[in-house]
Amino acid sequence: MRFKGFLATTLLAVIVAGSALAQVPATQTVYEGTIGKAPVVIEIVKQGNLTTAQYFYSRYHLNIPLTASGPLTFEERTNCWEDSCPLVGKLQLKATATGLSGQWLGQAGKKINRDVVLKKVAERRFTPAERVADATTLRSGLSYDSPVAALDNPYLSRLYDSGLTEGKETMLEGYALRTVTDKATGVSGVRLTRAPDAKTLPLANRLLDGLRFQMVDGALSCLAESKESSPAGGTAGGFDETTTTITYLSATLMTVQQSGSTYCGGAHPNNFWNRTTYDLKSGQALDPDQVLKLYARPAKTDTDGAPVETPEYQALKAKLTPKSPWFVGDTDVGECLSDDLGYGYSLSFSDKGLVFSLSDLPHVMGACMGEYYVVPYSALKALWRPQAKTHFSGL
C-alpha cells in the first residue's frame, strides 16, 4: 500500500511538473540592423536554458534558421537544422545599450567576415502551446493557428511584409477595395479602403492581411527550397497565382473566397477552393450554427459520432436537388452530385442567401469544388436563431 501511495504521489508530481514546464513563458526579441551593409531582421527566442533564432535579409525576405551554440553565439547552416549540414557562418554577438553588436564570420568559400549592428525593436512574451523539450520544439511554438496571429508576431509580421503594390480601387456593395500584391513574392490579396462605417475597416483588413500572410508564407517556403530538393524550388510555388476575392460584405459580415493550385514538391499539386464568412464584430470565422438551427442543442451525436441535425435543417437539405430552383452547380459533372460523394457542403453567406459549396476536396476530385446551391434568405425563416438579428436586419 505504501508503494502504491508513493507511486501515485510520484506520478502526480511528474504530471504537475510537466504541466508547469509546459506553461513556462518564452521571450521573443526582435532586432533590426545590418550585417555588413545589408539590412536584416533577427529574432532570438529564449525559454529557460533553450534558445533558438532566425533572421532574414530585408532585400529577399527568405528566412534563415540559426542554431544557438552559446548565449549569443549562433551557427548558420544552409537552410538546415541538422548539425551535419554544411556550416555557412557563425554569428558572434554581445549586448549593447541599444541592442546587439558583433560579427558574422564566414565559414565557407572566401570566409568573409562582416560587422553586425542590431537595434532592439520589439519584445514579446508568450507561452508555447505544447511542452518544450528542445530548441526545435521551441521554434514550433512560434507557429500560429489563425491567419491573423502572424500580425501580432513582431518577427513574422516583418518577414511577411515586403511592401505592397496597390491596384485600382473598385466598389462592392458600397465598400471600396483594391488588390494588393506583395513585392517579394508576387502574392496578391485584397484590402478595403472605404466603408459606410469606417469602424469596419481595421478588423476587416486585419483578417485580409492575415490571409495574405498565409499565402506569402507558402511562397517564401518554396522560394527558399533548392532545385535539388524540390522541382519547384526557387519559385513561388504557384502561391503568386492564387486569388483572394471578397464575395459579400455587410456591416457585420465578410465572405472571402480563395482559390488556386500550389506546388512545392510531392506527388500532386494542392488544388484548393474555399469560401469563408467572417464575423466583423469578433474577427473570427462565423459558425453558421450560431445564426441558423443546423444542429441540435444541447449538442448530440449519432451512432457514427456525427452531430445530430435539427429537423428544420434536414427539411431544407431534402430540397437540395439539381432540379431545385436554388441549384447553381454544373449538372454535366454527375459524380459531383452523387449522394455517396463522401464530403459534405460548406456554408457561407452572400447577398442572395445561404450558399452550399464543396471546398478543399482531394486532388482527384478538384473539378467538383465550387458553388452548388444558393438558398434565398426568404426560405430560411424556419432556421433563424435569435442571434441572427445581430447580422441580418429585418428578421
C-alpha positions as semicolon CSV with decimal commas, in nm:
position;residue;x (nm);y (nm);z (nm)
1;M;0,000;0,000;0,000
2;R;0,282;0,234;0,084
3;F;0,436;0,157;-0,257
4;K;0,107;0,235;-0,436
5;G;0,079;0,562;-0,244
6;F;0,436;0,653;-0,334
7;L;0,377;0,564;-0,698
8;A;0,059;0,771;-0,715
9;T;0,230;1,066;-0,547
10;T;0,527;1,038;-0,783
11;L;0,306;1,021;-1,092
12;L;0,110;1,321;-0,970
13;A;0,434;1,514;-0,917
14;V;0,552;1,424;-1,267
15;I;0,222;1,534;-1,420
16;V;0,223;1,862;-1,227
17;A;0,587;1,925;-1,315
18;G;0,519;1,853;-1,680
19;S;0,220;2,087;-1,679
20;A;0,424;2,357;-1,510
21;L;0,703;2,319;-1,765
22;A;0,453;2,348;-2,047
23;Q;0,338;2,682;-1,904
24;V;0,685;2,838;-1,873
25;P;0,673;3,156;-2,083
26;A;0,925;3,227;-2,356
27;T;1,062;3,564;-2,465
28;Q;1,088;3,665;-2,828
29;T;1,316;3,961;-2,900
30;V;1,337;4,118;-3,246
31;Y;1,625;4,331;-3,374
32;E;1,673;4,536;-3,689
33;G;2,011;4,639;-3,822
34;T;2,283;4,537;-4,065
35;I;2,522;4,255;-4,143
36;G;2,794;4,436;-4,330
37;K;2,592;4,690;-4,527
38;A;2,288;4,468;-4,580
39;P;1,972;4,543;-4,374
40;V;1,848;4,245;-4,172
41;V;1,584;4,149;-3,916
42;I;1,680;3,896;-3,648
43;E;1,479;3,730;-3,373
44;I;1,608;3,546;-3,069
45;V;1,369;3,334;-2,865
46;K;1,453;3,207;-2,518
47;Q;1,276;2,980;-2,274
48;G;1,476;2,882;-1,969
49;N;1,807;2,744;-2,097
50;L;1,673;2,691;-2,451
51;T;1,749;2,941;-2,728
52;T;1,655;2,949;-3,094
53;A;1,694;3,222;-3,358
54;Q;1,641;3,310;-3,721
55;Y;1,686;3,609;-3,949
56;F;1,625;3,742;-4,296
57;Y;1,781;3,995;-4,529
58;S;1,532;4,275;-4,593
59;R;1,607;4,260;-4,966
60;Y;1,495;3,898;-5,002
61;H;1,266;3,812;-4,707
62;L;1,386;3,450;-4,710
63;N;1,401;3,307;-4,360
64;I;1,743;3,177;-4,247
65;P;1,749;2,945;-3,941
66;L;2,017;2,980;-3,674
67;T;2,128;2,723;-3,415
68;A;2,244;2,850;-3,078
69;S;2,595;2,737;-2,980
70;G;2,629;2,979;-2,686
71;P;2,431;3,254;-2,508
72;L;2,471;3,497;-2,801
73;T;2,656;3,276;-3,049
74;F;2,478;3,112;-3,341
75;E;2,560;2,885;-3,633
76;E;2,410;2,926;-3,979
77;R;2,375;2,621;-4,198
78;T;2,236;2,606;-4,549
79;N;1,862;2,636;-4,469
80;C;1,907;2,335;-4,246
81;W;1,867;2,248;-3,878
82;E;2,086;1,937;-3,869
83;D;2,440;1,954;-3,727
84;S;2,558;1,750;-4,025
85;C;2,456;2,022;-4,272
86;P;2,733;2,245;-4,415
87;L;2,827;2,532;-4,185
88;V;2,793;2,862;-4,368
89;G;2,873;3,113;-4,097
90;K;2,887;3,195;-3,728
91;L;2,717;3,488;-3,564
92;Q;2,901;3,613;-3,255
93;L;2,715;3,886;-3,067
94;K;2,733;4,086;-2,747
95;A;2,483;4,310;-2,573
96;T;2,497;4,688;-2,620
97;A;2,297;4,976;-2,474
98;T;2,052;4,967;-2,766
99;G;2,069;4,605;-2,882
100;L;2,348;4,380;-3,004
101;S;2,671;4,404;-3,200
102;G;2,936;4,162;-3,317
103;Q;3,045;3,980;-3,628
104;W;2,917;3,735;-3,886
105;L;3,211;3,502;-3,952
106;G;3,203;3,326;-4,287
107;Q;3,284;2,954;-4,270
108;A;3,266;2,865;-4,639
109;G;3,416;2,990;-4,964
110;K;3,620;3,307;-4,911
111;K;3,527;3,310;-4,540
112;I;3,438;3,679;-4,543
113;N;3,372;3,841;-4,204
114;R;3,115;4,117;-4,161
115;D;3,035;4,357;-3,878
116;V;2,692;4,326;-3,721
117;V;2,499;4,615;-3,562
118;L;2,146;4,548;-3,430
119;K;1,887;4,762;-3,253
120;K;1,617;4,607;-3,038
121;V;1,277;4,696;-3,188
122;A;1,029;4,459;-3,021
123;E;0,989;4,208;-2,742
124;R;0,704;3,966;-2,674
125;R;0,640;3,709;-2,405
126;F;0,432;3,405;-2,498
127;T;0,359;3,058;-2,368
128;P;0,416;2,774;-2,620
129;A;0,105;2,566;-2,681
130;E;0,289;2,240;-2,612
131;R;0,561;2,122;-2,376
132;V;0,902;2,232;-2,499
133;A;1,185;1,980;-2,480
134;D;1,443;2,133;-2,716
135;A;1,510;2,433;-2,936
136;T;1,330;2,276;-3,233
137;T;1,002;2,240;-3,045
138;L;1,051;2,587;-2,901
139;R;1,055;2,716;-3,257
140;S;0,738;2,524;-3,342
141;G;0,570;2,714;-3,059
142;L;0,602;3,023;-3,276
143;S;0,362;2,881;-3,533
144;Y;0,013;3,022;-3,539
145;D;-0,330;2,864;-3,564
146;S;-0,524;3,158;-3,706
147;P;-0,435;3,377;-4,004
148;V;-0,427;3,699;-3,804
149;A;-0,192;3,567;-3,534
150;A;0,112;3,642;-3,753
151;L;0,019;4,008;-3,737
152;D;0,087;4,002;-3,362
153;N;0,423;3,830;-3,405
154;P;0,687;4,106;-3,439
155;Y;0,917;3,884;-3,646
156;L;0,663;3,717;-3,874
157;S;0,481;4,045;-3,939
158;R;0,809;4,187;-4,071
159;L;0,905;3,872;-4,263
160;Y;0,572;3,858;-4,447
161;D;0,557;4,231;-4,525
162;S;0,797;4,334;-4,801
163;G;0,579;4,624;-4,913
164;L;0,273;4,626;-5,136
165;T;0,195;4,726;-5,492
166;E;-0,160;4,861;-5,498
167;G;-0,412;4,807;-5,776
168;K;-0,707;5,021;-5,881
169;E;-0,990;5,083;-5,638
170;T;-1,317;4,903;-5,711
171;M;-1,659;4,910;-5,543
172;L;-1,860;4,628;-5,385
173;E;-2,194;4,690;-5,216
174;G;-2,097;5,039;-5,101
175;Y;-1,744;4,938;-4,999
176;A;-1,425;5,041;-5,178
177;L;-1,146;4,786;-5,210
178;R;-0,828;4,731;-5,404
179;T;-0,598;4,445;-5,494
180;V;-0,256;4,450;-5,326
181;T;0,050;4,247;-5,428
182;D;0,343;4,152;-5,207
183;K;0,663;4,281;-5,366
184;A;0,890;3,992;-5,263
185;T;0,668;3,700;-5,366
186;G;0,407;3,834;-5,607
187;V;0,128;3,702;-5,382
188;S;-0,190;3,902;-5,423
189;G;-0,462;3,985;-5,175
190;V;-0,724;4,247;-5,119
191;R;-0,778;4,533;-4,871
192;L;-1,071;4,762;-4,801
193;T;-1,010;5,133;-4,847
194;R;-1,351;5,284;-4,767
195;A;-1,666;5,164;-4,593
196;P;-2,005;5,313;-4,496
197;D;-1,889;5,270;-4,136
198;A;-1,514;5,338;-4,108
199;K;-1,503;5,130;-3,789
200;T;-1,537;4,822;-4,011
201;L;-1,203;4,879;-4,184
202;P;-0,941;4,788;-3,919
203;L;-1,081;4,445;-3,831
204;A;-1,173;4,356;-4,189
205;N;-0,826;4,448;-4,315
206;R;-0,666;4,261;-4,028
207;L;-0,841;3,944;-4,144
208;L;-0,750;4,007;-4,507
209;D;-0,385;4,080;-4,424
210;G;-0,368;3,760;-4,222
211;L;-0,499;3,555;-4,513
212;R;-0,244;3,715;-4,743
213;F;0,032;3,640;-4,494
214;Q;-0,057;3,271;-4,507
215;M;-0,002;3,269;-4,884
216;V;0,319;3,472;-4,852
217;D;0,447;3,216;-4,600
218;G;0,387;2,936;-4,852
219;A;0,558;3,130;-5,131
220;L;0,863;3,211;-4,918
221;S;0,895;2,845;-4,818
222;C;0,903;2,743;-5,186
223;L;1,148;3,020;-5,277
224;A;1,382;2,900;-5,003
225;E;1,389;2,544;-5,139
226;S;1,670;2,437;-5,371
227;K;1,612;2,280;-5,712
228;E;1,783;1,969;-5,582
229;S;1,531;1,921;-5,302
230;S;1,221;2,021;-5,500
231;P;1,144;2,075;-5,870
232;A;0,953;2,388;-5,762
233;G;1,245;2,515;-5,553
234;G;1,336;2,878;-5,614
235;T;0,985;2,962;-5,736
236;A;0,680;3,098;-5,557
237;G;0,519;2,756;-5,597
238;G;0,202;2,893;-5,756
239;F;0,116;3,098;-5,448
240;D;0,170;3,406;-5,665
241;E;-0,112;3,285;-5,890
242;T;-0,371;3,224;-5,618
243;T;-0,672;3,453;-5,597
244;T;-0,847;3,611;-5,299
245;T;-1,173;3,791;-5,351
246;I;-1,449;3,931;-5,133
247;T;-1,785;3,793;-5,246
248;Y;-2,006;3,950;-4,978
249;L;-1,985;4,246;-4,741
250;S;-2,220;4,389;-4,482
251;A;-2,177;4,596;-4,169
252;T;-2,105;4,280;-3,967
253;L;-2,013;4,002;-4,214
254;M;-1,750;3,947;-4,485
255;T;-1,726;3,641;-4,709
256;V;-1,385;3,572;-4,863
257;Q;-1,315;3,328;-5,144
258;Q;-0,967;3,183;-5,201
259;S;-0,858;2,951;-5,479
260;G;-0,551;2,831;-5,663
261;S;-0,311;2,548;-5,730
262;T;0,018;2,540;-5,541
263;Y;0,311;2,301;-5,556
264;C;0,637;2,290;-5,362
265;G;0,700;1,918;-5,401
266;G;0,522;1,590;-5,352
267;A;0,305;1,368;-5,569
268;H;0,038;1,622;-5,656
269;P;-0,024;1,996;-5,651
270;N;-0,252;2,138;-5,383
271;N;-0,566;2,249;-5,565
272;F;-0,800;2,443;-5,340
273;W;-1,116;2,649;-5,346
274;N;-1,285;2,769;-5,031
275;R;-1,524;3,035;-4,912
276;T;-1,548;3,156;-4,553
277;T;-1,779;3,408;-4,387
278;Y;-1,616;3,615;-4,112
279;D;-1,782;3,794;-3,824
280;L;-1,658;4,154;-3,834
281;K;-1,754;4,203;-3,470
282;S;-1,543;3,918;-3,329
283;G;-1,281;3,887;-3,603
284;Q;-1,344;3,511;-3,621
285;A;-1,488;3,283;-3,886
286;L;-1,865;3,271;-3,841
287;D;-2,006;2,935;-3,739
288;P;-2,332;2,916;-3,938
289;D;-2,486;2,720;-3,649
290;Q;-2,466;3,036;-3,442
291;V;-2,730;3,201;-3,658
292;L;-2,911;2,901;-3,811
293;K;-3,070;2,598;-3,647
294;L;-2,840;2,344;-3,808
295;Y;-2,757;2,111;-3,519
296;A;-2,933;2,001;-3,203
297;R;-2,884;2,195;-2,880
298;P;-2,760;2,072;-2,646
299;A;-2,519;1,901;-2,884
300;K;-2,589;1,537;-2,967
301;T;-2,415;1,281;-3,185
302;D;-2,550;0,986;-3,381
303;T;-2,414;0,632;-3,374
304;D;-2,137;0,733;-3,616
305;G;-2,029;1,022;-3,397
306;A;-2,166;1,288;-3,632
307;P;-2,359;1,585;-3,487
308;V;-2,737;1,544;-3,495
309;E;-2,907;1,783;-3,736
310;T;-3,222;1,973;-3,649
311;P;-3,549;1,877;-3,824
312;E;-3,553;2,222;-3,984
313;Y;-3,211;2,172;-4,139
314;Q;-3,296;1,821;-4,257
315;A;-3,610;1,955;-4,424
316;L;-3,407;2,220;-4,606
317;K;-3,141;1,973;-4,721
318;A;-3,412;1,743;-4,858
319;K;-3,496;2,017;-5,108
320;L;-3,140;2,041;-5,238
321;T;-3,151;1,855;-5,567
322;P;-3,027;1,951;-5,916
323;K;-3,391;2,015;-6,009
324;S;-3,427;2,275;-5,735
325;P;-3,452;2,642;-5,843
326;W;-3,171;2,702;-5,593
327;F;-2,925;2,482;-5,787
328;V;-2,633;2,678;-5,940
329;G;-2,385;2,391;-6,000
330;D;-2,287;2,203;-6,314
331;T;-2,511;1,909;-6,400
332;D;-2,256;1,782;-6,653
333;V;-2,031;1,657;-6,372
334;G;-2,260;1,387;-6,239
335;E;-2,013;1,230;-5,997
336;C;-2,001;1,557;-5,804
337;L;-2,375;1,529;-5,733
338;S;-2,365;1,173;-5,603
339;D;-2,535;1,108;-5,268
340;D;-2,236;0,899;-5,159
341;L;-1,975;1,157;-5,254
342;G;-1,829;1,132;-4,905
343;Y;-1,791;1,506;-4,849
344;G;-2,042;1,750;-4,706
345;Y;-2,117;2,103;-4,813
346;S;-1,954;2,404;-4,653
347;L;-2,182;2,700;-4,583
348;S;-2,130;3,071;-4,636
349;F;-2,342;3,380;-4,688
350;S;-2,382;3,601;-4,996
351;D;-2,601;3,895;-5,089
352;K;-2,855;3,644;-5,225
353;G;-2,871;3,393;-4,941
354;L;-2,710;3,087;-4,786
355;V;-2,451;2,925;-5,016
356;F;-2,378;2,550;-5,019
357;S;-2,035;2,471;-5,165
358;L;-1,789;2,187;-5,199
359;S;-1,445;2,308;-5,098
360;D;-1,087;2,183;-5,045
361;L;-1,151;1,837;-5,189
362;P;-0,879;1,577;-5,263
363;H;-0,675;1,625;-5,579
364;V;-0,870;1,370;-5,785
365;M;-1,197;1,549;-5,703
366;G;-1,075;1,902;-5,769
367;A;-1,324;1,954;-6,054
368;C;-1,609;1,926;-5,803
369;M;-1,513;2,232;-5,599
370;G;-1,744;2,531;-5,622
371;E;-2,099;2,654;-5,553
372;Y;-2,396;2,417;-5,578
373;Y;-2,694;2,583;-5,414
374;V;-2,791;2,936;-5,310
375;V;-3,090;2,930;-5,077
376;P;-3,261;3,272;-5,063
377;Y;-3,296;3,435;-4,724
378;S;-3,674;3,417;-4,755
379;A;-3,651;3,035;-4,747
380;L;-3,459;3,035;-4,418
381;K;-3,735;3,167;-4,191
382;A;-3,770;2,838;-4,002
383;L;-3,398;2,814;-3,937
384;W;-3,304;3,153;-3,791
385;R;-3,177;3,158;-3,435
386;P;-3,232;3,470;-3,220
387;Q;-2,860;3,560;-3,261
388;A;-2,916;3,608;-3,634
389;K;-3,063;3,954;-3,571
390;T;-2,710;4,071;-3,492
391;H;-2,607;4,017;-3,853
392;F;-2,927;4,023;-4,059
393;S;-3,161;4,319;-4,030
394;G;-3,533;4,281;-4,083
395;L;-3,567;3,937;-3,922
